[in-house]
Amino acid sequence: MIVQYQDAYWNPELQQMEMCYEFIDDAEKTFAEGGAPDPLQRAIDATDAVFFHEMGHMVVDIYDLPITGREEDVADQVAAFMLLQPGEDDRVDAESVDVLLAMADLFDMWGQAAGDPDEAAYADVHSPDQVRVYNLLCWAFGADTDGNAVIVDEGWLPEDRAVQCEAEFDQINNSWITLLAPHLKE
Ligand SMILES: [Zn+2]
């Protein structure tokens, strides 16, 4: 059985994030079945990235932030924004990229297990899994086109999309810096 976001979510009534142990167990099983060399580590990484996705829902809710895209896509953008901030050397941290790509990998496996999207998948509040995978790959590449060149070199992300990813990530980055600026504390 494939368990999705019911096991990790922002609860607006209780104002709390819920990350269930079942989520990480299920991710570990999914990675093990997919032949990942270290399924537990991959599951921990993917769950870390999902934490930042849920944090996206949290900040939109508690700061009442204006958004003009579907909130699930916005939450994926927040995960990318949080994990792809450059360090003092101006490079994106490789471990944080792995964390984001583990979430992309998990969505990829869910998507493959589910087969072609059906009406329910197209109508869902989440974009279809494979769409989310390509978004995450695009933003990781766009945040550091040299450091993450493997994403294009290995053919994970089509060239037609890749050429736009630096601009796409810049736009997300600038938008979230603007949205969060009034709430940031030193
Ligand atoms: Zn969500």
Short mmCIF file of C-alpha atoms and ligand atoms in Angstrom, two decimals:
data_model
loop_
_atom_site.label_atom_id
_atom_site.label_comp_id
_atom_site.label_asym_id
_atom_site.label_seq_id
_atom_site.Cartn_x
_atom_site.Cartn_y
_atom_site.Cartn_z
CA MET A 1 0.00 0.00 0.00
CA ILE A 2 1.28 3.42 -0.89
CA VAL A 3 0.69 5.97 1.84
CA GLN A 4 0.94 9.59 0.85
CA TYR A 5 0.64 12.89 2.68
CA GLN A 6 -1.94 11.79 5.25
CA ASP A 7 1.04 10.81 7.37
CA ALA A 8 2.90 14.11 7.24
CA TYR A 9 0.97 17.36 7.26
CA TRP A 10 0.39 20.77 8.73
CA ASN A 11 -2.70 20.72 10.93
CA PRO A 12 -4.23 24.22 10.72
CA GLU A 13 -6.79 23.56 13.47
CA LEU A 14 -4.20 22.49 16.00
CA GLN A 15 -1.49 24.74 14.54
CA GLN A 16 0.96 21.87 14.56
CA MET A 17 2.96 19.83 12.10
CA GLU A 18 2.41 16.11 12.26
CA MET A 19 5.12 13.78 10.97
CA CYS A 20 4.14 10.18 11.61
CA TYR A 21 6.55 7.28 12.04
CA GLU A 22 4.47 5.44 9.42
CA PHE A 23 5.58 7.95 6.83
CA ILE A 24 9.27 7.20 7.26
CA ASP A 25 8.60 3.43 7.49
CA ASP A 26 6.66 3.57 4.26
CA ALA A 27 9.38 5.61 2.57
CA GLU A 28 12.00 3.08 3.70
CA LYS A 29 9.95 0.24 2.24
CA THR A 30 9.44 2.15 -1.00
CA PHE A 31 13.19 2.79 -1.35
CA ALA A 32 14.01 -0.82 -0.44
CA GLU A 33 11.60 -2.12 -3.08
CA GLY A 34 13.11 0.35 -5.56
CA GLY A 35 16.58 -1.09 -4.93
CA ALA A 36 18.13 1.93 -3.16
CA PRO A 37 21.53 1.00 -1.63
CA ASP A 38 20.69 2.53 1.78
CA PRO A 39 16.87 2.69 2.02
CA LEU A 40 16.80 3.96 5.62
CA GLN A 41 19.13 6.91 4.95
CA ARG A 42 17.22 7.74 1.79
CA ALA A 43 13.95 7.61 3.75
CA ILE A 44 15.38 9.92 6.42
CA ASP A 45 16.51 12.35 3.72
CA ALA A 46 13.14 12.31 1.95
CA THR A 47 11.35 12.85 5.27
CA ASP A 48 13.63 15.82 6.02
CA ALA A 49 12.59 17.37 2.70
CA VAL A 50 8.92 16.63 3.41
CA PHE A 51 9.39 18.49 6.72
CA PHE A 52 10.34 21.60 4.71
CA HIS A 53 7.34 21.04 2.40
CA GLU A 54 5.06 20.99 5.45
CA MET A 55 6.87 24.05 6.75
CA GLY A 56 5.71 25.75 3.54
CA HIS A 57 2.07 25.07 4.50
CA MET A 58 2.91 26.28 8.01
CA VAL A 59 4.35 29.66 7.04
CA VAL A 60 1.53 30.32 4.54
CA ASP A 61 -0.96 29.62 7.31
CA ILE A 62 0.58 31.31 10.35
CA TYR A 63 1.85 34.42 8.50
CA ASP A 64 -1.22 34.52 6.25
CA LEU A 65 1.06 34.90 3.22
CA PRO A 66 -0.40 35.73 -0.19
CA ILE A 67 0.16 32.99 -2.76
CA THR A 68 -1.18 32.75 -6.29
CA GLY A 69 -0.33 29.15 -7.14
CA ARG A 70 -1.69 25.90 -5.80
CA GLU A 71 -0.55 25.59 -2.21
CA GLU A 72 0.90 22.10 -2.75
CA ASP A 73 3.17 23.42 -5.52
CA VAL A 74 4.04 26.39 -3.32
CA ALA A 75 4.98 24.04 -0.47
CA ASP A 76 7.34 22.17 -2.82
CA GLN A 77 8.85 25.54 -3.74
CA VAL A 78 9.42 26.34 -0.06
CA ALA A 79 11.18 22.99 0.44
CA ALA A 80 13.47 23.83 -2.50
CA PHE A 81 13.98 27.40 -1.27
CA MET A 82 14.96 26.25 2.23
CA LEU A 83 17.26 23.45 1.09
CA LEU A 84 18.95 25.24 -1.79
CA GLN A 85 20.18 28.40 -0.08
CA PRO A 86 23.85 28.99 -0.92
CA GLY A 87 26.39 28.86 1.91
CA GLU A 88 29.20 31.33 2.62
CA ASP A 89 31.16 29.85 -0.31
CA ASP A 90 28.18 30.70 -2.54
CA ARG A 91 27.64 27.00 -3.26
CA VAL A 92 24.55 24.99 -2.49
CA ASP A 93 25.22 22.37 0.19
CA ALA A 94 25.55 18.93 -1.44
CA GLU A 95 23.86 17.12 1.48
CA SER A 96 20.87 19.44 1.28
CA VAL A 97 20.62 18.74 -2.45
CA ASP A 98 20.62 15.00 -1.64
CA VAL A 99 17.79 15.59 0.82
CA LEU A 100 15.70 17.37 -1.83
CA LEU A 101 16.50 14.76 -4.48
CA ALA A 102 15.49 11.97 -2.08
CA MET A 103 12.01 13.51 -1.97
CA ALA A 104 12.00 13.68 -5.79
CA ASP A 105 13.06 10.02 -5.84
CA LEU A 106 10.23 9.07 -3.48
CA PHE A 107 7.65 10.87 -5.64
CA ASP A 108 9.15 9.15 -8.70
CA MET A 109 8.67 5.72 -7.10
CA TRP A 110 5.13 6.58 -6.00
CA GLY A 111 4.38 7.76 -9.54
CA GLN A 112 5.78 4.64 -11.11
CA ALA A 113 3.88 2.41 -8.69
CA ALA A 114 0.64 4.27 -9.40
CA GLY A 115 1.04 4.05 -13.19
CA ASP A 116 -0.38 6.64 -15.58
CA PRO A 117 -2.22 9.45 -13.79
CA ASP A 118 -5.98 8.90 -13.75
CA GLU A 119 -8.78 11.43 -13.27
CA ALA A 120 -8.28 11.42 -9.51
CA ALA A 121 -4.57 12.17 -9.92
CA TYR A 122 -5.22 15.06 -12.29
CA ALA A 123 -7.93 16.45 -10.01
CA ASP A 124 -5.85 16.09 -6.83
CA VAL A 125 -4.63 19.14 -4.92
CA HIS A 126 -1.09 17.81 -5.45
CA SER A 127 0.33 17.95 -8.96
CA PRO A 128 0.91 14.47 -10.43
CA ASP A 129 4.00 12.85 -8.90
CA GLN A 130 6.10 13.05 -12.06
CA VAL A 131 5.36 16.76 -12.42
CA ARG A 132 6.61 17.30 -8.88
CA VAL A 133 9.73 15.25 -9.66
CA TYR A 134 10.62 17.42 -12.66
CA ASN A 135 9.92 20.61 -10.70
CA LEU A 136 12.27 19.55 -7.91
CA LEU A 137 14.98 18.48 -10.35
CA CYS A 138 14.62 21.78 -12.21
CA TRP A 139 14.96 23.90 -9.08
CA ALA A 140 17.95 21.89 -7.79
CA PHE A 141 19.65 22.32 -11.15
CA GLY A 142 18.65 26.00 -11.36
CA ALA A 143 20.04 26.77 -7.90
CA ASP A 144 23.53 25.57 -8.87
CA THR A 145 23.91 24.65 -12.54
CA ASP A 146 27.61 23.74 -12.10
CA GLY A 147 27.35 21.82 -8.83
CA ASN A 148 24.21 19.98 -9.93
CA ALA A 149 25.10 19.52 -13.61
CA VAL A 150 24.65 15.77 -13.13
CA ILE A 151 20.87 16.32 -13.22
CA VAL A 152 21.09 17.29 -16.88
CA ASP A 153 24.21 15.30 -17.82
CA GLU A 154 22.53 12.06 -16.73
CA GLY A 155 19.34 12.94 -18.59
CA TRP A 156 17.15 13.10 -15.45
CA LEU A 157 15.79 16.47 -16.60
CA PRO A 158 15.08 17.22 -20.28
CA GLU A 159 17.16 20.03 -21.83
CA ASP A 160 14.04 21.95 -22.90
CA ARG A 161 13.07 22.45 -19.28
CA ALA A 162 16.63 22.74 -17.96
CA VAL A 163 17.43 25.93 -19.90
CA GLN A 164 14.75 27.77 -17.92
CA CYS A 165 15.59 26.45 -14.49
CA GLU A 166 18.07 29.08 -13.34
CA ALA A 167 15.49 31.82 -13.99
CA GLU A 168 12.75 29.68 -12.45
CA PHE A 169 14.70 29.14 -9.24
CA ASP A 170 15.73 32.81 -9.07
CA GLN A 171 12.08 33.81 -9.26
CA ILE A 172 11.09 31.40 -6.49
CA ASN A 173 14.06 32.48 -4.40
CA ASN A 174 13.31 36.20 -4.76
CA SER A 175 9.62 35.66 -4.08
CA TRP A 176 10.26 33.77 -0.87
CA ILE A 177 12.92 36.19 0.35
CA THR A 178 10.33 38.95 -0.14
CA LEU A 179 7.48 37.02 1.49
CA LEU A 180 9.52 35.96 4.52
CA ALA A 181 11.53 39.18 5.01
CA PRO A 182 9.07 40.78 7.49
CA HIS A 183 9.16 37.62 9.62
CA LEU A 184 12.89 36.86 9.69
CA LYS A 185 14.73 37.42 12.95
CA GLU A 186 18.47 37.74 13.43
ZN ZN B 1 1.45 19.44 1.12
#
